[in-house]
PDB file of C-alpha atoms in Angstrom:
ATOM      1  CA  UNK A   1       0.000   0.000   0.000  1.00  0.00           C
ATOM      2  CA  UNK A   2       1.085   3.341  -0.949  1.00  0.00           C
ATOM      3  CA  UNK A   3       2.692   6.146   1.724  1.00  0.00           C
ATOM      4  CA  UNK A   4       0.172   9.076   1.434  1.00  0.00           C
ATOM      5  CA  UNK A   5       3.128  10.845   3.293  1.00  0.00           C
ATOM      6  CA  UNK A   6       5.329  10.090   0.025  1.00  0.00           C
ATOM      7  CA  UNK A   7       3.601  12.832  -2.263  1.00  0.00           C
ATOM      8  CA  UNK A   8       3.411  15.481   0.264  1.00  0.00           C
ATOM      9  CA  UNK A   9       6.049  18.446   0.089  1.00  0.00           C
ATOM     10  CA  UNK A  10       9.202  18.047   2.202  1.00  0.00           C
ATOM     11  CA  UNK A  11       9.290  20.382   4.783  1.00  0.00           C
ATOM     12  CA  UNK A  12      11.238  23.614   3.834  1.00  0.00           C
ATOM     13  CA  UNK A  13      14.780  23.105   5.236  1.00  0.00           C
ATOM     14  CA  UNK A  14      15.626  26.318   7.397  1.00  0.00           C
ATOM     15  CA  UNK A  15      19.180  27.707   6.592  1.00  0.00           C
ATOM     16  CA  UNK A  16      21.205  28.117   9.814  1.00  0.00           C
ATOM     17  CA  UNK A  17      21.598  30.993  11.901  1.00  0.00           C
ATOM     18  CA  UNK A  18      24.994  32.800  11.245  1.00  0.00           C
ATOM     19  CA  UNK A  19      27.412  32.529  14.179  1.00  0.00           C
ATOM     20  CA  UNK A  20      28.609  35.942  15.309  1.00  0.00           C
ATOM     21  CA  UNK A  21      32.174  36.290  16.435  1.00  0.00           C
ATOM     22  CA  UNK A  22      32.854  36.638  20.451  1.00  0.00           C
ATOM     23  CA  UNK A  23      34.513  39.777  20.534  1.00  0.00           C
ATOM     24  CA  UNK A  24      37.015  40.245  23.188  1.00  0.00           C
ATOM     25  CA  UNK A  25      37.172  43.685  25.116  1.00  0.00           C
ATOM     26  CA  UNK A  26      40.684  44.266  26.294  1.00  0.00           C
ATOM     27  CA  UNK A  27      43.541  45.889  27.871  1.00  0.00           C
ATOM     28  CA  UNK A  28      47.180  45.936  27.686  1.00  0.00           C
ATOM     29  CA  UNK A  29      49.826  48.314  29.015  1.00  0.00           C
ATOM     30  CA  UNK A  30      51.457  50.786  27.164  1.00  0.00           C
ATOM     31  CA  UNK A  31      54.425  52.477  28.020  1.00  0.00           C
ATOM     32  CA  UNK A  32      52.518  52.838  31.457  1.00  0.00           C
ATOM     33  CA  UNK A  33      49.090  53.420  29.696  1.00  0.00           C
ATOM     34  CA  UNK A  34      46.062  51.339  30.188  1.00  0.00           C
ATOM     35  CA  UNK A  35      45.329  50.867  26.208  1.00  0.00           C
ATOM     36  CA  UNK A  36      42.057  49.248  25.468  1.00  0.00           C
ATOM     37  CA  UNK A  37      40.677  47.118  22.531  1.00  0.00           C
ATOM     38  CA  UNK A  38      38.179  45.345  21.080  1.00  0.00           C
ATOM     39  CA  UNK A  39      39.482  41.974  19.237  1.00  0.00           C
ATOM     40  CA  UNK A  40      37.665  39.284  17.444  1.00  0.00           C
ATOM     41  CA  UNK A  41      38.799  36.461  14.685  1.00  0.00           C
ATOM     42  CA  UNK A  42      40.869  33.099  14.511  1.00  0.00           C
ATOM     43  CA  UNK A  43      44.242  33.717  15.998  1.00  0.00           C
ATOM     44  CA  UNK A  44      45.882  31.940  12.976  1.00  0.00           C
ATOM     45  CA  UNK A  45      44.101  34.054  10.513  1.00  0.00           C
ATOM     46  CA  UNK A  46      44.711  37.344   8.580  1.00  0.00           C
ATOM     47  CA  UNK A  47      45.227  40.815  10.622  1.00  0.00           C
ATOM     48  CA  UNK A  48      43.007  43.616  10.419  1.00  0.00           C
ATOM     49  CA  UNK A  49      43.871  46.323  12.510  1.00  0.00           C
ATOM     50  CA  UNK A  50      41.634  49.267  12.448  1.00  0.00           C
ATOM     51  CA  UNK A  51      42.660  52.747  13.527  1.00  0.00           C
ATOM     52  CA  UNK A  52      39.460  54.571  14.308  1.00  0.00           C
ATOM     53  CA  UNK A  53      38.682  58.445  13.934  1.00  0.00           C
ATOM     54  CA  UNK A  54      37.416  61.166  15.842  1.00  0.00           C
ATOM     55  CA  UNK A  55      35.531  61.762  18.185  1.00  0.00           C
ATOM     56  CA  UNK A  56      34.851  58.212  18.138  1.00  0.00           C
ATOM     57  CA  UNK A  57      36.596  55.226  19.431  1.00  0.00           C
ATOM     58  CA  UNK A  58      37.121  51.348  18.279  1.00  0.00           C
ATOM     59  CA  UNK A  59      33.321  51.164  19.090  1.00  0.00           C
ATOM     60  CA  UNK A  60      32.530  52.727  15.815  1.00  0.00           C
ATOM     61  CA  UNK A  61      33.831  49.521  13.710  1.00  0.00           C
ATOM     62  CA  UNK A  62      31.086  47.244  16.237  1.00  0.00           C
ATOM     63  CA  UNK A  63      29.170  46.401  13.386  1.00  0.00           C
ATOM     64  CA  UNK A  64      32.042  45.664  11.028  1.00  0.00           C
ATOM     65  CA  UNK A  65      33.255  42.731  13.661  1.00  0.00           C
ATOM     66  CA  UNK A  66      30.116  41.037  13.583  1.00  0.00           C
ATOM     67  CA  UNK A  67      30.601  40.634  10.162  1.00  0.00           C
ATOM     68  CA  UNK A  68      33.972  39.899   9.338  1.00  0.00           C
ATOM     69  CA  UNK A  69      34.771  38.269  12.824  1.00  0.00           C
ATOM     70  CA  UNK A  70      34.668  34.836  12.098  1.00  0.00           C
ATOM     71  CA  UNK A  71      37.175  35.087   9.035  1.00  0.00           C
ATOM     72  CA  UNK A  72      39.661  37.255   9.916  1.00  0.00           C
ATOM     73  CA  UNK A  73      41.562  38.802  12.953  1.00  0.00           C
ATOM     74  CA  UNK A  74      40.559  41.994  13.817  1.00  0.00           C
ATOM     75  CA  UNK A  75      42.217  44.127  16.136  1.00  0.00           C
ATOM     76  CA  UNK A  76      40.827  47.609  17.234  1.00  0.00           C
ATOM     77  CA  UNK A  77      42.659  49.779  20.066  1.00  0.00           C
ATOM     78  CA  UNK A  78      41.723  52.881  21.351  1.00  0.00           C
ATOM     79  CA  UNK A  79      43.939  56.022  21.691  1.00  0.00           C
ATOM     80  CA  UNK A  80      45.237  57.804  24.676  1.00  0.00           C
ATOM     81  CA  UNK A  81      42.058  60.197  25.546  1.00  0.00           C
ATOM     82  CA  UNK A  82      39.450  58.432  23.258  1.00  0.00           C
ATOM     83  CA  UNK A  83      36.825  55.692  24.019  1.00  0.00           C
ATOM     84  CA  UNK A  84      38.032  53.341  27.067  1.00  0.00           C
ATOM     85  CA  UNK A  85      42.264  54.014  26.642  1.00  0.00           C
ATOM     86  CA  UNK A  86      43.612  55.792  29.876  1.00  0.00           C
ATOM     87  CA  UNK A  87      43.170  59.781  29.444  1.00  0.00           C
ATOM     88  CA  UNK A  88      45.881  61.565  31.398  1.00  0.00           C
ATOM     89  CA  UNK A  89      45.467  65.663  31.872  1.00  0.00           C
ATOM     90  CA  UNK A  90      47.418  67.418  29.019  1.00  0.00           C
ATOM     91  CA  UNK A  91      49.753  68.688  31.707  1.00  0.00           C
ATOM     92  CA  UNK A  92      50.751  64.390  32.390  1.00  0.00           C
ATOM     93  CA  UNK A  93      50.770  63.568  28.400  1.00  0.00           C
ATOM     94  CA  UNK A  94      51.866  65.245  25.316  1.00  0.00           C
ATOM     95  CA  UNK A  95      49.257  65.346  22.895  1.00  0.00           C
ATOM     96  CA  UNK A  96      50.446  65.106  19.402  1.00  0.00           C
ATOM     97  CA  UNK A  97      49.898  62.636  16.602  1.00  0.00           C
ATOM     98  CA  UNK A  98      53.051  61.842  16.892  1.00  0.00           C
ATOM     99  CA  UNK A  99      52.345  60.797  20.636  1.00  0.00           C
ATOM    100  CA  UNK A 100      49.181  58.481  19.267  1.00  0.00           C
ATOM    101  CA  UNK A 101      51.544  56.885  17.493  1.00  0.00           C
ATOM    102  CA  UNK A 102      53.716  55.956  19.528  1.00  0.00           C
ATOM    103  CA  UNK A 103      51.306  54.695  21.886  1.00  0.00           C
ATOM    104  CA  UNK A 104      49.978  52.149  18.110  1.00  0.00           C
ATOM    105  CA  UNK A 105      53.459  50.866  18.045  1.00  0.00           C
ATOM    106  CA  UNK A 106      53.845  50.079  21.297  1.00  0.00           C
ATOM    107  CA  UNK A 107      50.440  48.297  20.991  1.00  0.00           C
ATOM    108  CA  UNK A 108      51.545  46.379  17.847  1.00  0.00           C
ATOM    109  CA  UNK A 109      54.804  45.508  19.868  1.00  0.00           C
ATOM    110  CA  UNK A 110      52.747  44.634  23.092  1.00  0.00           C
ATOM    111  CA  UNK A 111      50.334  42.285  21.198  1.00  0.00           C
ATOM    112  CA  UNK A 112      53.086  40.816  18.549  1.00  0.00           C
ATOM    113  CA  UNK A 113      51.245  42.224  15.688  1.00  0.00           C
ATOM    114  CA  UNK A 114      54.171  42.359  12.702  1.00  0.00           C
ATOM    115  CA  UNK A 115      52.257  41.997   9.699  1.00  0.00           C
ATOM    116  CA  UNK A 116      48.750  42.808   9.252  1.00  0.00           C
ATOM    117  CA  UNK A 117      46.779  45.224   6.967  1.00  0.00           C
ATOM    118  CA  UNK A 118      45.949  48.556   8.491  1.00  0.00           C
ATOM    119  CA  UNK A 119      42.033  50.211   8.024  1.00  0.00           C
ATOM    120  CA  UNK A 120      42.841  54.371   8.165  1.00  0.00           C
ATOM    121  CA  UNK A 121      39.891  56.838   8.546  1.00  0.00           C
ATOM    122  CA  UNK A 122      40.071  60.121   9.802  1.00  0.00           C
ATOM    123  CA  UNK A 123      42.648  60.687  12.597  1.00  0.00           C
ATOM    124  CA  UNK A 124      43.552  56.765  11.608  1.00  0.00           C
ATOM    125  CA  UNK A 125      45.198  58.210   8.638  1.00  0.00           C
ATOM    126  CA  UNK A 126      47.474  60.243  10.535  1.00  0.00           C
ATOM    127  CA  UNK A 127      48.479  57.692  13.340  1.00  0.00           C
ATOM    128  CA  UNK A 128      48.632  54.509  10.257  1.00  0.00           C
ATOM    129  CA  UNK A 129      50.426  56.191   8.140  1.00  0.00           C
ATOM    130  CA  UNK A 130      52.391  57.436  10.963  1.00  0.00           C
ATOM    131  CA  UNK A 131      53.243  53.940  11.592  1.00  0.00           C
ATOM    132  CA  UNK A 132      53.282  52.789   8.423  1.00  0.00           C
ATOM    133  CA  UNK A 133      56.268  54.822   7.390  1.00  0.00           C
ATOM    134  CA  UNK A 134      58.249  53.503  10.622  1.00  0.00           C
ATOM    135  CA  UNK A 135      57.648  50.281  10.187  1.00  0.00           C
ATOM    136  CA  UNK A 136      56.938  49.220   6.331  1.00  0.00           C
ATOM    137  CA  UNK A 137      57.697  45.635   6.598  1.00  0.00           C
ATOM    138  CA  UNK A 138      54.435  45.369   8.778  1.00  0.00           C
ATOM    139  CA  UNK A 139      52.056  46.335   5.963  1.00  0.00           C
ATOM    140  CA  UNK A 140      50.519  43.606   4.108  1.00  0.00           C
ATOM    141  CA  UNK A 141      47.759  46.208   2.403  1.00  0.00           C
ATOM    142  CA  UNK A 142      46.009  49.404   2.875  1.00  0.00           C
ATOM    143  CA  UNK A 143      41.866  49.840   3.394  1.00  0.00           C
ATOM    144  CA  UNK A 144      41.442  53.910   3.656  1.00  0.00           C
ATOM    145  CA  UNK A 145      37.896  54.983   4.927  1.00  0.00           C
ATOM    146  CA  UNK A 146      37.779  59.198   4.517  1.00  0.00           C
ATOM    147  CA  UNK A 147      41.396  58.698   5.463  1.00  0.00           C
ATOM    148  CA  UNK A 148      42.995  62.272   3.917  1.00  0.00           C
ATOM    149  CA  UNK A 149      46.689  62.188   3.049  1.00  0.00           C
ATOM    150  CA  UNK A 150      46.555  64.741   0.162  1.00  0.00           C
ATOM    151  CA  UNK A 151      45.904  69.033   0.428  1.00  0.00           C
ATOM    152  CA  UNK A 152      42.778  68.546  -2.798  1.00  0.00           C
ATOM    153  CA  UNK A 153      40.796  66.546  -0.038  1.00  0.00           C
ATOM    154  CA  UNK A 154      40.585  69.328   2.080  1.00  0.00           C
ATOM    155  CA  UNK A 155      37.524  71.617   2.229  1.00  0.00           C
ATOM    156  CA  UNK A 156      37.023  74.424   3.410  1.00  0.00           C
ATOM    157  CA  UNK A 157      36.116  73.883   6.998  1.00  0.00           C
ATOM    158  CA  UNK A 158      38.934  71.493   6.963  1.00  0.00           C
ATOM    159  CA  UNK A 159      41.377  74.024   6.489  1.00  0.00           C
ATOM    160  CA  UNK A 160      39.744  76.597   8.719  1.00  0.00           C
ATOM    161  CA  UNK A 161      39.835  73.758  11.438  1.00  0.00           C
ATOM    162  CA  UNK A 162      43.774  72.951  10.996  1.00  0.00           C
ATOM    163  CA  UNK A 163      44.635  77.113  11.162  1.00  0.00           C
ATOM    164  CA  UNK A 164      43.764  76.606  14.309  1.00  0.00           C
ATOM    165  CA  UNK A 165      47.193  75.902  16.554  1.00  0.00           C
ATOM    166  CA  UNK A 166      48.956  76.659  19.120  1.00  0.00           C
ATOM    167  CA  UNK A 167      50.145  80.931  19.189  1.00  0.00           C
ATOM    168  CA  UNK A 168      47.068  81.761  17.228  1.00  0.00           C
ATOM    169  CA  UNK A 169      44.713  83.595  19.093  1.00  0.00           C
ATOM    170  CA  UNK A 170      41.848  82.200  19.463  1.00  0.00           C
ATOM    171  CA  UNK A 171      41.795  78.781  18.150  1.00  0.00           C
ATOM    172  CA  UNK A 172      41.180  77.054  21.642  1.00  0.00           C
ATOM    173  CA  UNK A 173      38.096  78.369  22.165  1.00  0.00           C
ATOM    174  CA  UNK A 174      37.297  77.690  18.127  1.00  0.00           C
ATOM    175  CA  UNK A 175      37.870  74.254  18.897  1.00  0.00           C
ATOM    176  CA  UNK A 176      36.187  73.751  21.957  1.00  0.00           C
ATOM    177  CA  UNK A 177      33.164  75.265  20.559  1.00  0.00           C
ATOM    178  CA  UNK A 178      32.529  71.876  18.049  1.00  0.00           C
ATOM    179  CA  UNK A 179      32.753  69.563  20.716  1.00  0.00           C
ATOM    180  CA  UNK A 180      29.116  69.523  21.107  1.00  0.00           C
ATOM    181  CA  UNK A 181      26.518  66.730  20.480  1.00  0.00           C
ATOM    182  CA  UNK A 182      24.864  68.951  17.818  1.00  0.00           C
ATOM    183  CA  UNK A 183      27.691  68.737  15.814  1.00  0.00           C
ATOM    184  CA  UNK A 184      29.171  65.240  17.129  1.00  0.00           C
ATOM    185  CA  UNK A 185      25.931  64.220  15.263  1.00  0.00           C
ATOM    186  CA  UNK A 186      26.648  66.351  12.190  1.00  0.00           C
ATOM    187  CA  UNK A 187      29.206  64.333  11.494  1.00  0.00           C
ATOM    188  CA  UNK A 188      27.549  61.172  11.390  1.00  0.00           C
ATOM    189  CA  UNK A 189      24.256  62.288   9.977  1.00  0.00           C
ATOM    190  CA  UNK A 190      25.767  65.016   7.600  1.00  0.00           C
ATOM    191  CA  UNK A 191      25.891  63.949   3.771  1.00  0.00           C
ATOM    192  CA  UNK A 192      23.731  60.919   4.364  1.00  0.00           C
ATOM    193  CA  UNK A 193      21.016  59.533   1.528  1.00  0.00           C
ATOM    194  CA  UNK A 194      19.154  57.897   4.799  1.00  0.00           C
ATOM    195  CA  UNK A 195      19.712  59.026   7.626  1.00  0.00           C
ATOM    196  CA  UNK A 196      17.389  56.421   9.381  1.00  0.00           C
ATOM    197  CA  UNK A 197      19.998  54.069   8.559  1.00  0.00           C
ATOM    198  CA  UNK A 198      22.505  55.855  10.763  1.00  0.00           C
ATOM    199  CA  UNK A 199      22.270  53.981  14.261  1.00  0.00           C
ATOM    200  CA  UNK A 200      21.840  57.119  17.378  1.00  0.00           C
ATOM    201  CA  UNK A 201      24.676  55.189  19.229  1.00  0.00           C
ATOM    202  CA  UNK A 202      27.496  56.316  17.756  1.00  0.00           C
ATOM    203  CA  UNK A 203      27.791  59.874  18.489  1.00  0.00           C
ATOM    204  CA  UNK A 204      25.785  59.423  21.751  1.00  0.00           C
ATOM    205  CA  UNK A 205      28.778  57.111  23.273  1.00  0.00           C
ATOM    206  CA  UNK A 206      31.034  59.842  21.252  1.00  0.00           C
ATOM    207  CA  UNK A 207      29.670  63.005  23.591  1.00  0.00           C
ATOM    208  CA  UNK A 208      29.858  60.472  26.226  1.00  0.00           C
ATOM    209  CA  UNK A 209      33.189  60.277  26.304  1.00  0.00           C
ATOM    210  CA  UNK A 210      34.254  63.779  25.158  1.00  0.00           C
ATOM    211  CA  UNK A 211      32.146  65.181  27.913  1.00  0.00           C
ATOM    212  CA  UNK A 212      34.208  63.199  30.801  1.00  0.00           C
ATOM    213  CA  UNK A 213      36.362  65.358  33.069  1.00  0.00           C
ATOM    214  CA  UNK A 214      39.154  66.756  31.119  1.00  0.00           C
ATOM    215  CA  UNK A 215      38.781  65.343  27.633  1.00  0.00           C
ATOM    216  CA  UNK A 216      37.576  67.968  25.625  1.00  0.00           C
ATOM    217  CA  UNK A 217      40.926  69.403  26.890  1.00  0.00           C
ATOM    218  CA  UNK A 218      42.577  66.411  24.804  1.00  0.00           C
ATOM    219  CA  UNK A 219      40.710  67.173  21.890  1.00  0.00           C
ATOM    220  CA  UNK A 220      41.833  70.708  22.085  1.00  0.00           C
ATOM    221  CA  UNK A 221      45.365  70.083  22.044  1.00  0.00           C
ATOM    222  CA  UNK A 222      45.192  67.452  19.464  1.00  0.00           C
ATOM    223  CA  UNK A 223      43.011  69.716  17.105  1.00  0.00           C
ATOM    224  CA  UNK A 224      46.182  72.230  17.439  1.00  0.00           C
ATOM    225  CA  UNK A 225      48.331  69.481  16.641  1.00  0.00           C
ATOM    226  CA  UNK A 226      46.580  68.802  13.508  1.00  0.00           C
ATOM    227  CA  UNK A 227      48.484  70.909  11.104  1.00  0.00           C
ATOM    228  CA  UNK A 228      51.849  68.655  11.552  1.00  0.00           C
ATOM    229  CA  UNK A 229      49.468  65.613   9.853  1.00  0.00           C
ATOM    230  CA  UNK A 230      49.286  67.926   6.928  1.00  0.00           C
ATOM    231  CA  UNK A 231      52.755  68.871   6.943  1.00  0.00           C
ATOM    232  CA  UNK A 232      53.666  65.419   6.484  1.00  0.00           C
ATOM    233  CA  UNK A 233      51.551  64.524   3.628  1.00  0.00           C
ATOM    234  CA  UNK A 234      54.841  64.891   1.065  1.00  0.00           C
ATOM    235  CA  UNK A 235      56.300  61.726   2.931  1.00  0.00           C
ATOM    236  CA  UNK A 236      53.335  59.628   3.385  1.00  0.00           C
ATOM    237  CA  UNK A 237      52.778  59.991  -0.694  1.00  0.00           C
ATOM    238  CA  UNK A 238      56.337  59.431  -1.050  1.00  0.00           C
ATOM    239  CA  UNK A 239      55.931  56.325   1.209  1.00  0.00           C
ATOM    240  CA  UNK A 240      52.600  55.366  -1.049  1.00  0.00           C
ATOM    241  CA  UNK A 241      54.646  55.455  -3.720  1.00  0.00           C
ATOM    242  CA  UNK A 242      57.235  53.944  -2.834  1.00  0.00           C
ATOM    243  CA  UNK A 243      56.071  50.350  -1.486  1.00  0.00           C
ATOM    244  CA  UNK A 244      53.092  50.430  -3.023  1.00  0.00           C
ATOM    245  CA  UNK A 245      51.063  48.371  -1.126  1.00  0.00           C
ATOM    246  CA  UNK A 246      47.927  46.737  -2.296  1.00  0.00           C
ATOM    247  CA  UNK A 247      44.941  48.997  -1.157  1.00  0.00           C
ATOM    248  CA  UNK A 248      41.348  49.057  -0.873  1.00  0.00           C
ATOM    249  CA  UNK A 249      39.721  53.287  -1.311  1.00  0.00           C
ATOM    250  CA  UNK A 250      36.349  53.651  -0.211  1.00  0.00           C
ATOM    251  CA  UNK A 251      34.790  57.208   0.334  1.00  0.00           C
ATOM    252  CA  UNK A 252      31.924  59.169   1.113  1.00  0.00           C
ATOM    253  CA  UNK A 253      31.764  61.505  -1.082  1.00  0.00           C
ATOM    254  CA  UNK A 254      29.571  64.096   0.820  1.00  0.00           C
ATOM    255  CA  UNK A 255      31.901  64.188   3.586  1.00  0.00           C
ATOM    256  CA  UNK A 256      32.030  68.182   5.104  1.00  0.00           C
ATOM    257  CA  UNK A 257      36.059  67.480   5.705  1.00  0.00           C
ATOM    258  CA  UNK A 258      37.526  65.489   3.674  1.00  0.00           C
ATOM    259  CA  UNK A 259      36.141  65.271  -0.245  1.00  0.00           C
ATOM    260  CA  UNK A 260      36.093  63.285  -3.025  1.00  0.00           C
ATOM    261  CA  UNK A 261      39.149  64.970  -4.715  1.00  0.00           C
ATOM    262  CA  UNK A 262      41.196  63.302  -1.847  1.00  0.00           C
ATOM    263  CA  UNK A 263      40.046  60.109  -2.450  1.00  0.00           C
ATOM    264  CA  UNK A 264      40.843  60.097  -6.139  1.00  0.00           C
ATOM    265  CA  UNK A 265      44.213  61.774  -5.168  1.00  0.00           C
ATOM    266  CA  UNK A 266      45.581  58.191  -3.795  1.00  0.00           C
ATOM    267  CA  UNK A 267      45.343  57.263  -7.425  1.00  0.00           C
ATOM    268  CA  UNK A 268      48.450  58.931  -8.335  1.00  0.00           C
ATOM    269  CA  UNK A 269      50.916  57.010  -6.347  1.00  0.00           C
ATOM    270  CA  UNK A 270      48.855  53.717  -6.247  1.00  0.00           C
ATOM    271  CA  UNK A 271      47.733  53.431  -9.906  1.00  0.00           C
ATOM    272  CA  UNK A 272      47.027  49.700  -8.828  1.00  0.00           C
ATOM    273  CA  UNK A 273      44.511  50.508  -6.054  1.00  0.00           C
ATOM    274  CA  UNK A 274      40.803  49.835  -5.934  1.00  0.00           C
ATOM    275  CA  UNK A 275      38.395  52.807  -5.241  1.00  0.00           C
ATOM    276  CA  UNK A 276      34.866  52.857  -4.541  1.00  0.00           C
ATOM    277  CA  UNK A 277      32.715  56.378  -3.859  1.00  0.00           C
ATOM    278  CA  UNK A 278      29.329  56.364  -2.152  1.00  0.00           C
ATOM    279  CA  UNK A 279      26.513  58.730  -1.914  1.00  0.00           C
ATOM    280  CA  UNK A 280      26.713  59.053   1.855  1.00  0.00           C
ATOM    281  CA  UNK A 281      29.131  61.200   4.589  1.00  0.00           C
ATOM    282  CA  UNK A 282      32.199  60.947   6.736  1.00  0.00           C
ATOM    283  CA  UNK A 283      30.880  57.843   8.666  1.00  0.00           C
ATOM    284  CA  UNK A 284      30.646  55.728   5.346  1.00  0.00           C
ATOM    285  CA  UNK A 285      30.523  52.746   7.014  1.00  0.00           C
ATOM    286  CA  UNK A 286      27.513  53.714   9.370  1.00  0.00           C
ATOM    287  CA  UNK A 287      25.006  53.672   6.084  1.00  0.00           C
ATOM    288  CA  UNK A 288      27.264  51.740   3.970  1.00  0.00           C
ATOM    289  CA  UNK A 289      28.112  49.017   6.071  1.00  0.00           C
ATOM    290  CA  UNK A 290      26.535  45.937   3.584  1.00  0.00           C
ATOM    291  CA  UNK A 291      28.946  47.477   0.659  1.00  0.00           C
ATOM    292  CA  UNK A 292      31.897  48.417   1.994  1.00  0.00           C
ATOM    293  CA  UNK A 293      32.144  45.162   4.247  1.00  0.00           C
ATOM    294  CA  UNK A 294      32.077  42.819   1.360  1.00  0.00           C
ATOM    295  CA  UNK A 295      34.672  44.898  -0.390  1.00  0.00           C
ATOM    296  CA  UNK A 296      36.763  44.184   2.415  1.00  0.00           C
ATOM    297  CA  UNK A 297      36.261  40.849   2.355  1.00  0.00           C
ATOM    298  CA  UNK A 298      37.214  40.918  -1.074  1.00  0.00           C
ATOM    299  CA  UNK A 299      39.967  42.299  -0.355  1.00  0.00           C
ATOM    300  CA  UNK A 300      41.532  40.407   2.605  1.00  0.00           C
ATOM    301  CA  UNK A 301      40.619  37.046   0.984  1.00  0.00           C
ATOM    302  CA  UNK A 302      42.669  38.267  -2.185  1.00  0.00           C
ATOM    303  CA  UNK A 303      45.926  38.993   0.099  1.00  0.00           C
ATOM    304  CA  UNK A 304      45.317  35.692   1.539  1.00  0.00           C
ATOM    305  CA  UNK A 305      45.286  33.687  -1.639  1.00  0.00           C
TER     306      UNK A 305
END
């Protein structure tokens, strides 16, 4: 006798669940500093280590880790007076890039990280490259996020902001007067296509932390400091062009600091590299997370074949 059960449908087989990565939340000392990170990824495979911007911390690449955690590692510190990182008083620390990078090499040394590829974006590009230049053999390839290295991808309010230093009178108080949550959200928000798709978290935890005792004091002194990142764009390009390491470009393109110009700039000394513009703002990967992620997986996976 016949199964009726044999000419009914199978069930429909449910695809499993992605795993997300467990993401480790860290410490290690640094030349006497408390230097927190976030880390996530096989210990055997690939290095990502991402430099994160301002006024944010390694929180802002949260999303990014659930994604890309399980494939590769990634390693995310925070600097001295951002996110979780010990924030001595100005008077106890000198606040330069130069000092932030420091601090990322002793980090690298502290956790053994010698080859790895390096994620830039805002003040990342000036501590990376920093480091990059200083230690070349560590660079296995390049992903720059509204990472500036070249004088066309300044605008306007870019420049006004790095004419502000130290002798010139007034530029304190013209610094101190952006570190609000009005415009800590500009920066996020600004240049978006949907801003619905920009998560409130980020610059919420960013005025968090820049209204703790004494850090908007940081920010000051590193904002005056700015002008020396500029000063060494000649060598960075010099460095780009030089090693010319394989590199991933991706830009928003409505970004009130850095523009497009400076994106296509890289072109020049890395004829080789990929580069992908969106229709979004400074935080590109806060609407453009989907795209830009699988271009980095793209991209890792090709420096691992």
């Amino acid at each position: 006798m016949a199964d009726p059960a044999a000419n009914e449908p199978s069930p429909a087989v449910t695809p499993p669940l992605p795993v997300p990565p467990a993401v480790r939340h860290r410490f290690v000392d640094v030349g006497g500093l408390r230097v927190f990170y976030r880390e996530a990824g096989p210990a055997d495979a690939p290095v990502l280590l991402l430099l994160h911007g301002f006024p944010s911390a390694s929180h802002q690449f949260r999303r990014l880790f659930d994604v890309l955690g399980t494939r590769y590692r990634l390693v995310a510190p925070d600097y001295p007076g951002f996110g979780h990182t010990d924030s001595p008083a100005p008077g106890d620390f000198d606040y330069r890039f130069d000092t932030l990078a420091d601090v990322a090499e002793g980090f690298c040394k502290a956790l053994g990280l010698d080859r790895f590829a390096l994620y830039v974006f805002d003040f990342g590009a000036p501590v990376g490259l920093r480091l990059a230049t200083r230690h070349p053999e560590w660079i296995t390839g390049l992903v720059v996020q509204n990472g500036n290295a070249y004088e066309e991808g300044l605008s306007d309010l870019a420049r006004e902001f790095i004419a502000n230093r130290h002798g010139v009178e007034g530029a304190a108080d013209r610094v101190r007067a952006i570190l609000t949550a009005e415009m800590t959200r500009s920066q996020y928000e600004g240049g978006t296509a949907d801003p619905e798709l920009v998560a409130p978290d980020g610059w919420t935890l960013d005025q968090h932390f820049l209204d703790l005792p004494g850090r908007k004091d940081i920010q000051v002194e590193l904002a005056l400091d700015y002008h020396s990142n500029v000063e060494l764009y000649p060598a960075w390009q010099e460095w780009l062009r030089t090693h010319r390491p394989p590199a991933l470009i991706v830009w928003g393109r409505n970004d009130a600091f850095f523009t497009e110009p400076g994106a296509r700039a890289y072109l020049r000394d890395l004829p080789d590299a990929e580069l992908h513009v969106f229709d979004t703002g400074h935080f590109a990967l806060e609407e453009k997370l989907p795209e830009i992620a699988r271009l980095i997986d793209a991209f890792l996976a090709r420096g691992r074949d």
